[in-house]
Coordinates of N, CA, C and O in Angstrom, one line a residue:
M1286 N -17.0 0.5 13.8 CA -15.3 -0.1 14.3 C -14.3 0.8 15.3 O -15.0 1.1 15.0
S1287 N -13.5 -0.8 15.6 CA -12.9 -0.4 16.6 C -11.4 0.0 16.7 O -11.1 -1.0 15.5
K1288 N -10.8 0.9 18.0 CA -9.7 1.0 17.5 C -8.9 0.1 18.0 O -9.4 0.1 19.3
I1289 N -7.3 0.2 17.4 CA -6.4 -0.8 18.7 C -6.1 0.3 19.5 O -5.5 0.9 19.4
E1290 N -5.7 -0.5 20.4 CA -5.6 0.4 21.2 C -4.6 -0.5 22.3 O -3.1 0.3 22.6
K1291 N -3.2 -1.7 21.4 CA -2.7 -2.2 22.2 C -1.9 -3.0 20.0 O -2.5 -4.0 20.0
V1292 N -1.0 -2.1 20.0 CA -0.2 -2.9 18.6 C 0.8 -3.5 18.6 O 1.1 -3.5 19.7
L1293 N 0.4 -4.9 18.6 CA 1.4 -6.1 18.7 C 2.5 -6.7 17.5 O 3.9 -6.7 17.9
A1294 N 2.0 -5.7 16.1 CA 2.9 -5.9 15.1 C 2.3 -5.1 13.9 O 1.7 -4.9 13.9
T1295 N 4.1 -5.1 13.0 CA 3.5 -3.9 11.7 C 3.9 -4.5 10.9 O 5.6 -4.7 10.9
G1296 N 3.2 -4.8 9.7 CA 4.0 -4.9 8.6 C 4.3 -3.7 7.8 O 3.5 -2.8 7.9
K1297 N 5.1 -3.5 7.4 CA 5.5 -2.1 6.3 C 5.8 -2.4 5.1 O 6.5 -3.7 4.5
T1298 N 5.8 -2.0 4.1 CA 6.7 -2.5 2.8 C 6.4 -0.6 1.4 O 5.4 0.2 2.4
H1299 N 7.0 -0.5 1.1 CA 7.8 0.3 0.1 C 8.0 -0.3 -1.7 O 8.9 -0.7 -1.9
T1300 N 6.7 0.8 -2.4 CA 6.1 -0.1 -3.5 C 7.0 1.6 -4.5 O 6.5 2.3 -4.4
T1301 N 7.6 0.9 -5.5 CA 8.0 2.4 -6.7 C 7.5 1.3 -7.8 O 7.6 0.4 -8.4
I1302 N 7.8 2.5 -8.4 CA 7.0 1.4 -10.2 C 8.8 1.9 -10.7 O 9.3 3.7 -10.8
S1303 N 9.6 1.2 -12.0 CA 10.4 1.7 -12.4 C 10.3 1.0 -14.4 O 9.2 0.0 -14.1
S1304 N 11.2 0.9 -14.8 CA 10.8 0.3 -16.1 C 10.6 -0.8 -16.4 O 10.5 -2.7 -17.1
T1305 N 10.9 -1.6 -15.2 CA 11.4 -3.1 -15.4 C 9.9 -3.5 -13.9 O 10.0 -4.9 -14.1
G1306 N 9.6 -3.2 -14.0 CA 7.4 -3.1 -12.5 C 8.2 -2.4 -12.2 O 8.7 -1.4 -11.1
T1307 N 7.3 -3.3 -10.9 CA 6.4 -3.0 -9.7 C 7.4 -3.4 -8.7 O 7.7 -4.6 -8.8
T1308 N 8.1 -3.0 -8.0 CA 9.2 -3.8 -7.1 C 8.3 -3.4 -5.6 O 7.8 -1.8 -5.3
S1309 N 7.9 -4.0 -4.3 CA 7.2 -4.0 -2.7 C 8.6 -4.7 -2.5 O 9.0 -5.7 -2.4
R1310 N 9.0 -4.2 -1.2 CA 10.1 -4.7 0.2 C 9.6 -4.1 0.8 O 9.3 -3.3 1.3
G1311 N 9.9 -5.5 2.0 CA 9.7 -4.7 3.0 C 10.4 -4.7 4.0 O 11.5 -3.6 3.5
H1312 N 10.1 -2.8 5.1 CA 10.7 -2.7 5.9 C 12.5 -3.0 6.8 O 13.0 -2.5 6.9
N1313 N 11.7 -4.8 6.8 CA 13.2 -4.8 7.3 C 13.4 -6.1 6.9 O 14.5 -7.5 6.4
G1314 N 12.9 -6.2 5.3 CA 14.7 -7.3 4.2 C 13.2 -8.0 4.0 O 14.2 -9.6 3.3
S1315 N 12.7 -8.9 4.9 CA 11.5 -9.8 4.7 C 11.0 -10.0 3.6 O 10.4 -11.3 3.1
V1316 N 11.1 -8.9 2.7 CA 10.5 -9.5 1.1 C 10.7 -8.9 0.6 O 10.7 -7.2 0.5
D1317 N 10.8 -8.8 -0.5 CA 11.6 -8.3 -1.9 C 11.2 -8.8 -2.8 O 10.6 -10.1 -2.9
I1318 N 9.5 -8.8 -3.0 CA 9.3 -8.7 -4.8 C 8.7 -8.4 -5.5 O 8.1 -7.2 -6.1
Q1319 N 8.8 -8.8 -6.7 CA 8.5 -7.9 -7.8 C 6.8 -8.5 -7.9 O 6.3 -9.8 -8.7
L1320 N 6.1 -7.2 -8.5 CA 4.6 -7.8 -8.9 C 4.2 -7.5 -9.2 O 5.1 -6.1 -10.8
S1321 N 3.4 -7.5 -9.9 CA 2.1 -7.0 -11.3 C 1.1 -7.5 -11.2 O 0.3 -7.7 -10.6
S1322 N 1.0 -6.2 -12.4 CA -0.8 -6.5 -12.7 C -2.0 -7.1 -12.9 O -1.0 -7.5 -14.5
P1323 N -3.3 -8.1 -13.3 CA -3.6 -8.3 -14.3 C -3.4 -7.4 -15.2 O -3.5 -6.4 -15.6
G1324 N -2.6 -8.0 -16.9 CA -2.8 -7.7 -17.5 C -1.7 -6.9 -18.4 O -0.9 -6.0 -19.5
N1325 N -0.4 -7.5 -17.1 CA 0.8 -6.7 -17.5 C 1.9 -7.5 -17.2 O 2.1 -8.5 -16.4
A1326 N 2.9 -8.4 -18.5 CA 3.4 -9.3 -18.4 C 3.8 -9.0 -17.9 O 5.0 -10.5 -17.3
K1327 N 4.9 -8.4 -17.6 CA 5.9 -7.7 -16.9 C 6.1 -7.4 -15.6 O 5.1 -6.3 -16.2
P1328 N 6.8 -7.3 -15.0 CA 7.2 -9.5 -14.1 C 5.6 -10.6 -14.1 O 4.9 -9.0 -13.0
A1329 N 6.6 -11.3 -13.6 CA 5.2 -11.6 -12.8 C 5.9 -11.7 -12.4 O 6.6 -10.8 -11.0
H1330 N 5.2 -12.3 -10.8 CA 5.2 -12.5 -9.5 C 7.4 -13.3 -9.2 O 6.6 -13.9 -9.5
V1331 N 7.5 -12.5 -8.7 CA 8.7 -13.2 -8.5 C 9.2 -13.3 -7.2 O 9.5 -12.2 -6.1
F1332 N 9.4 -13.8 -6.0 CA 9.4 -13.5 -4.2 C 11.2 -14.0 -4.7 O 11.5 -14.7 -4.6
A1333 N 11.9 -12.9 -4.6 CA 12.6 -12.9 -4.6 C 13.7 -12.6 -3.1 O 13.3 -11.8 -2.7
G1334 N 14.5 -13.2 -2.2 CA 15.4 -12.7 -1.3 C 15.2 -13.1 -0.2 O 14.7 -11.7 0.7
T1335 N 13.1 -12.8 -0.2 CA 11.8 -13.6 1.2 C 13.3 -14.8 2.2 O 13.7 -15.7 2.0
Q1336 N 13.5 -14.2 3.6 CA 13.1 -14.6 4.6 C 12.2 -16.1 5.3 O 11.5 -15.6 4.6
P1337 N 12.8 -15.9 5.7 CA 11.4 -17.0 6.2 C 11.0 -16.4 7.0 O 11.5 -15.2 7.9
H1338 N 10.1 -16.7 7.2 CA 8.0 -16.5 7.8 C 8.0 -14.8 8.0 O 8.1 -13.9 8.8
P1339 N 7.8 -14.5 6.7 CA 7.4 -12.8 7.3 C 6.1 -12.9 7.5 O 5.5 -13.9 7.7
A1340 N 5.8 -11.0 9.0 CA 4.8 -10.9 9.0 C 3.5 -11.2 8.0 O 3.5 -11.3 6.6
A1341 N 2.3 -12.1 7.8 CA 1.5 -12.2 7.8 C 0.5 -10.4 6.9 O 0.0 -9.8 6.3
E1342 N 1.1 -9.7 7.8 CA 1.1 -7.9 7.9 C 1.8 -8.1 7.3 O 0.8 -6.8 5.6
Q1343 N 3.4 -7.8 6.7 CA 3.7 -8.1 5.6 C 3.8 -8.1 4.1 O 3.2 -7.4 3.5
L1344 N 2.8 -9.2 4.1 CA 1.8 -10.5 3.1 C 1.2 -9.0 2.5 O 1.2 -9.3 1.5
F1345 N 0.1 -9.0 3.2 CA -1.1 -8.1 2.8 C -0.9 -7.1 2.6 O -0.7 -6.1 1.7
A1346 N 0.8 -6.4 3.3 CA 0.3 -5.3 3.1 C 1.4 -4.7 1.2 O 0.7 -4.2 0.8
G1347 N 2.2 -5.9 0.7 CA 3.1 -5.9 0.3 C 1.3 -6.2 -1.6 O 2.0 -5.4 -2.7
A1348 N 1.1 -7.3 -1.2 CA -0.3 -7.2 -1.9 C -1.2 -6.5 -2.1 O -1.5 -5.4 -3.6
W1349 N -1.9 -5.7 -1.3 CA -2.6 -3.9 -1.1 C -1.3 -3.5 -2.1 O -2.3 -2.5 -3.1
S1350 N -0.3 -2.9 -1.4 CA 0.6 -1.4 -2.3 C 0.4 -1.6 -4.1 O 0.8 -1.1 -4.9
A1351 N 0.2 -3.3 -3.8 CA 0.6 -3.3 -5.4 C -0.4 -3.5 -6.1 O -0.6 -2.8 -8.1
C1352 N -1.7 -3.4 -5.6 CA -3.1 -3.5 -6.1 C -3.7 -2.4 -6.4 O -3.9 -0.3 -6.6
Y1353 N -3.1 -1.2 -5.1 CA -3.6 0.3 -5.2 C -2.3 1.5 -6.4 O -2.5 2.1 -6.8
T1354 N -0.9 0.7 -6.4 CA -0.1 1.4 -7.2 C -0.9 1.4 -8.6 O -0.6 2.4 -9.3
A1355 N -1.4 -0.2 -9.0 CA -2.4 -0.2 -10.1 C -2.9 1.0 -10.1 O -3.1 1.6 -11.5
A1356 N -3.9 0.9 -9.0 CA -5.0 1.8 -8.8 C -5.2 3.3 -9.8 O -5.2 4.0 -10.3
V1357 N -3.4 3.5 -9.0 CA -3.2 4.8 -8.5 C -3.6 5.4 -10.2 O -3.5 6.3 -11.3
G1358 N -1.7 4.3 -11.1 CA -1.6 4.2 -12.0 C -3.4 4.7 -13.4 O -2.9 5.0 -14.4
L1359 N -3.8 3.9 -13.1 CA -5.0 3.5 -13.9 C -5.8 5.6 -14.3 O -6.8 5.8 -15.0
V1360 N -6.0 5.2 -11.8 CA -6.5 7.4 -12.3 C -6.1 8.3 -12.8 O -6.0 8.9 -13.4
A1361 N -4.8 7.9 -12.7 CA -3.6 9.5 -13.2 C -4.0 9.2 -15.0 O -3.7 10.5 -14.9
G1362 N -3.5 8.4 -15.5 CA -4.1 7.9 -17.0 C -5.8 8.5 -17.4 O -5.5 9.8 -18.4
E1363 N -7.1 8.4 -16.8 CA -7.9 8.6 -17.0 C -7.5 10.4 -16.5 O -8.7 11.1 -17.0
M1364 N -7.4 11.1 -15.8 CA -6.9 12.8 -14.9 C -5.8 12.8 -16.0 O -5.2 14.5 -15.7
N1365 N -5.4 12.2 -17.0 CA -4.3 12.9 -17.6 C -3.0 13.9 -17.0 O -2.5 14.0 -17.0
V1366 N -3.3 12.9 -16.2 CA -1.5 13.8 -14.7 C -0.6 12.5 -15.4 O -0.2 11.0 -15.4
V1367 N 0.8 12.7 -15.6 CA 1.8 12.4 -15.4 C 3.0 12.6 -13.9 O 2.9 12.7 -13.6
L1368 N 2.2 10.5 -14.3 CA 3.8 10.3 -12.4 C 4.6 10.8 -12.2 O 5.5 10.7 -14.0
P1369 N 5.1 11.6 -11.5 CA 6.9 11.3 -11.3 C 7.4 10.4 -11.6 O 7.3 8.9 -11.0
S1370 N 8.5 10.6 -12.0 CA 9.3 8.7 -11.8 C 9.6 8.0 -10.1 O 10.3 6.9 -10.7
D1371 N 10.0 9.1 -9.7 CA 10.1 8.9 -8.6 C 8.7 8.7 -7.9 O 9.0 8.1 -6.3
F1372 N 7.8 8.3 -7.7 CA 6.4 7.7 -6.3 C 6.9 6.5 -6.6 O 7.4 5.6 -7.4
S1373 N 5.8 6.7 -5.6 CA 6.0 5.1 -4.3 C 4.8 5.6 -3.6 O 4.2 6.2 -3.4
V1374 N 5.1 4.4 -3.1 CA 3.3 4.3 -1.4 C 4.0 3.1 -0.1 O 4.6 2.6 -1.1
D1375 N 3.8 3.3 0.1 CA 4.6 2.9 1.2 C 2.5 2.4 2.5 O 2.1 3.8 2.6
I1376 N 2.7 1.3 2.2 CA 1.5 0.9 3.4 C 2.5 0.6 4.7 O 3.3 -0.4 4.5
E1377 N 2.1 0.3 5.5 CA 1.9 0.0 7.2 C 0.3 -0.6 7.6 O -0.3 -0.5 7.9
V1378 N 1.3 -2.3 8.0 CA -1.1 -3.2 8.4 C 0.1 -2.9 9.9 O 0.7 -3.9 9.6
D1379 N -1.2 -2.8 10.4 CA -1.0 -3.0 11.9 C -2.2 -4.4 12.2 O -3.0 -4.5 11.9
L1380 N -1.0 -5.1 13.0 CA -2.3 -6.4 14.3 C -2.5 -5.7 15.2 O -0.6 -5.5 16.0
G1381 N -3.8 -5.8 15.9 CA -3.5 -4.6 17.8 C -4.8 -5.1 18.1 O -5.1 -6.7 17.1
Q1382 N -4.7 -5.1 19.2 CA -6.0 -5.6 20.2 C -6.3 -4.5 21.3 O -6.3 -3.6 21.3
T1383 N -7.7 -5.4 21.0 CA -8.7 -3.6 21.6 C -9.2 -4.8 23.0 O -10.1 -5.7 22.8
G1384 N -8.9 -4.4 24.0 CA -9.3 -5.9 25.5 C -8.5 -7.1 24.2 O -8.4 -7.0 24.0
P1385 N -10.0 -7.7 24.8 CA -9.7 -9.7 23.8 C -10.0 -10.0 22.7 O -8.9 -10.6 21.9
A1386 N -9.9 -8.8 21.8 CA -10.1 -8.4 20.5 C -9.4 -8.0 19.5 O -8.8 -6.9 20.3
Y1387 N -8.6 -9.0 18.3 CA -8.1 -8.6 17.9 C -8.1 -8.2 16.6 O -9.6 -8.2 15.5
F1388 N -7.9 -6.9 15.9 CA -8.2 -6.3 15.0 C -6.7 -5.9 14.3 O -6.0 -5.9 14.2
L1389 N -7.4 -4.7 12.7 CA -6.0 -4.4 12.0 C -6.5 -3.0 11.9 O -7.6 -3.5 11.6
Q1390 N -5.3 -2.8 10.8 CA -5.6 -1.2 10.7 C -4.4 -0.9 10.2 O -3.0 -2.0 10.3
A1391 N -4.5 0.5 9.1 CA -3.4 0.2 7.9 C -3.1 2.3 7.7 O -4.4 2.6 8.1
R1392 N -2.1 2.2 7.7 CA -1.9 3.5 7.1 C -0.9 3.8 5.3 O 0.1 2.8 5.5
L1393 N -1.9 4.4 4.6 CA -1.1 4.3 2.9 C -0.6 5.8 3.0 O -1.6 6.5 3.3
T1394 N 0.4 5.7 2.1 CA 1.6 6.9 2.2 C 1.6 7.6 0.7 O 2.6 6.1 0.1
L1395 N 0.9 7.6 -0.5 CA 1.3 8.1 -1.7 C 2.2 9.6 -1.7 O 1.6 9.5 -1.1
R1396 N 3.4 9.1 -2.2 CA 4.5 9.9 -2.1 C 5.1 10.6 -4.2 O 4.8 9.4 -4.6
V1397 N 4.2 11.3 -4.0 CA 4.1 11.8 -5.8 C 5.2 12.7 -6.0 O 4.3 14.2 -6.0
P1398 N 6.8 13.5 -5.4 CA 7.4 14.1 -5.4 C 6.9 15.3 -6.7 O 6.6 14.7 -8.3
G1399 N 6.9 17.1 -6.5 CA 6.9 17.7 -7.4 C 5.1 18.3 -8.0 O 4.8 18.6 -8.6
L1400 N 4.7 17.0 -7.2 CA 2.7 16.9 -7.9 C 2.3 17.7 -7.5 O 2.1 17.8 -5.9
A1401 N 0.9 18.8 -7.9 CA 0.5 19.9 -7.2 C 0.1 18.5 -5.9 O -0.8 17.1 -6.4
H1402 N -0.7 19.3 -4.8 CA -0.9 18.7 -3.5 C -2.8 18.2 -3.9 O -3.1 16.7 -3.6
D1403 N -3.8 18.6 -4.1 CA -4.8 19.2 -5.1 C -5.2 18.0 -5.3 O -5.4 16.6 -5.4
V1404 N -4.4 18.3 -6.6 CA -4.0 16.9 -8.1 C -4.2 15.9 -6.8 O -4.2 14.5 -7.0
A1405 N -2.5 15.9 -6.7 CA -2.1 13.7 -5.6 C -2.8 13.3 -5.2 O -2.9 12.5 -4.9
T1406 N -3.9 15.0 -3.6 CA -5.1 14.0 -3.4 C -6.1 13.1 -4.1 O -7.1 12.3 -3.1
T1407 N -6.4 13.9 -5.1 CA -8.1 13.7 -6.0 C -7.3 12.6 -6.4 O -7.7 11.5 -6.2
L1408 N -6.0 12.1 -7.1 CA -5.7 10.4 -6.9 C -5.7 9.8 -6.3 O -6.6 8.5 -5.9
A1409 N -5.2 10.3 -4.8 CA -5.6 9.2 -4.2 C -6.3 8.6 -4.0 O -6.4 7.7 -3.4
H1410 N -7.6 9.6 -3.2 CA -9.1 9.0 -3.1 C -9.8 8.8 -4.4 O -10.1 8.5 -4.4
T1411 N -9.2 8.9 -6.0 CA -10.0 8.5 -6.9 C -9.1 6.8 -6.7 O -10.1 5.5 -6.6
A1412 N -8.4 7.1 -6.3 CA -7.3 5.7 -6.6 C -8.5 4.1 -5.3 O -8.5 3.2 -5.4
D1413 N -7.9 4.7 -3.9 CA -8.9 3.9 -3.1 C -9.9 3.7 -3.4 O -10.5 2.2 -2.7
Q1414 N -10.5 4.6 -4.2 CA -11.8 3.4 -4.6 C -12.5 2.1 -4.6 O -13.1 2.4 -5.5
I1415 N -11.6 2.2 -6.2 CA -11.1 1.9 -7.0 C -9.7 0.0 -6.9 O -10.5 -0.1 -7.4
C1416 N -9.3 0.4 -6.8 CA -8.4 -0.2 -5.7 C -9.1 -1.3 -5.0 O -10.0 -1.0 -3.7
P1417 N -9.9 -2.8 -4.9 CA -10.2 -4.0 -4.8 C -10.2 -4.3 -3.2 O -10.5 -4.1 -2.7
Y1418 N -8.4 -3.5 -3.2 CA -7.8 -4.9 -1.6 C -8.3 -3.3 -0.9 O -8.9 -3.6 0.4
S1419 N -8.7 -2.0 -0.9 CA -9.2 -0.9 -0.4 C -10.0 -1.2 0.3 O -10.9 -0.9 0.8
K1420 N -12.0 -1.5 -1.1 CA -12.8 -1.6 -0.8 C -12.9 -2.4 -0.1 O -14.0 -3.0 0.5
A1421 N -11.8 -3.7 0.2 CA -12.5 -4.6 1.2 C -12.2 -4.9 1.9 O -12.8 -5.0 3.2
T1422 N -11.1 -4.1 2.9 CA -10.5 -2.9 3.9 C -12.0 -2.3 4.2 O -12.4 -2.1 5.7
R1423 N -12.5 -1.6 3.6 CA -13.5 -0.1 3.4 C -14.6 -0.6 5.0 O -14.9 -0.7 4.5
G1424 N -15.0 0.4 5.5 CA -15.6 0.0 7.0 C -15.4 -1.6 7.7 O -16.0 -1.5 8.3
N1425 N -14.2 -1.9 7.3 CA -14.0 -3.4 7.9 C -13.0 -2.9 9.5 O -12.5 -3.1 10.2
I1426 N -12.0 -2.2 8.5 CA -10.6 -2.3 10.1 C -9.8 -0.5 9.5 O -10.7 0.1 8.4
D1427 N -9.9 0.8 10.5 CA -9.6 1.6 10.1 C -8.4 2.4 9.8 O -6.7 0.9 8.9
V1428 N -8.5 2.7 8.4 CA -7.5 3.5 7.0 C -7.1 4.9 6.6 O -8.0 5.4 7.5
A1429 N -5.9 5.0 7.4 CA -5.3 6.6 7.3 C -4.8 6.6 5.3 O -4.7 6.4 5.9
L1430 N -5.0 7.5 4.3 CA -4.4 7.3 3.6 C -3.8 8.8 3.8 O -5.3 10.3 4.4
N1431 N -3.0 9.1 3.3 CA -1.5 10.9 3.0 C -1.5 10.2 2.1 O -1.2 9.6 1.1
V1432 N -0.6 12.0 2.2 CA -0.1 12.3 0.4 C 1.3 13.1 0.2 O 0.7 14.3 1.2
L1433 N 1.9 13.1 0.2 CA 3.2 13.6 0.2 C 4.3 14.0 -1.1 O 4.2 13.5 -2.1
T1434 N 3.9 15.3 -1.0 CA 4.0 16.0 -2.9 C 5.5 16.3 -2.3 O 6.1 17.2 -4.1
A1435 N 6.4 16.3 -1.3 CA 8.0 17.1 -1.3 C 8.8 15.8 -1.7 O 8.9 14.7 -1.1

């Protein structure tokens, strides 16, 4: 797997869970999406306030964050862990170049304030193992997984 020498563009999303569903927002306001997971009827996928031409990296980050957030919820349930009401996922996807070749790389940050760091780390890595987007990228792009509990 090649490392990116020069980042050309970055798509960033911040995904939160609330009583009305999952929301993913782009860092520059270009994407504001209400997301849902299979088997969860509320809310349906809604593109609200989307400005023209959000970056492909931002759309990929938003879709990945919806999938990863659902995986975190599934794993938390299996581990009997109560997620904090303000837990969130930040995903950054870079498009970059090494020589003449183009590559992607990503950073995932699970924010679970107040959760024990070892529990949060197990939760993050187990969710990464079951998330289909994480599986699709594993071994194909450089991915860093971070956990914040403060």
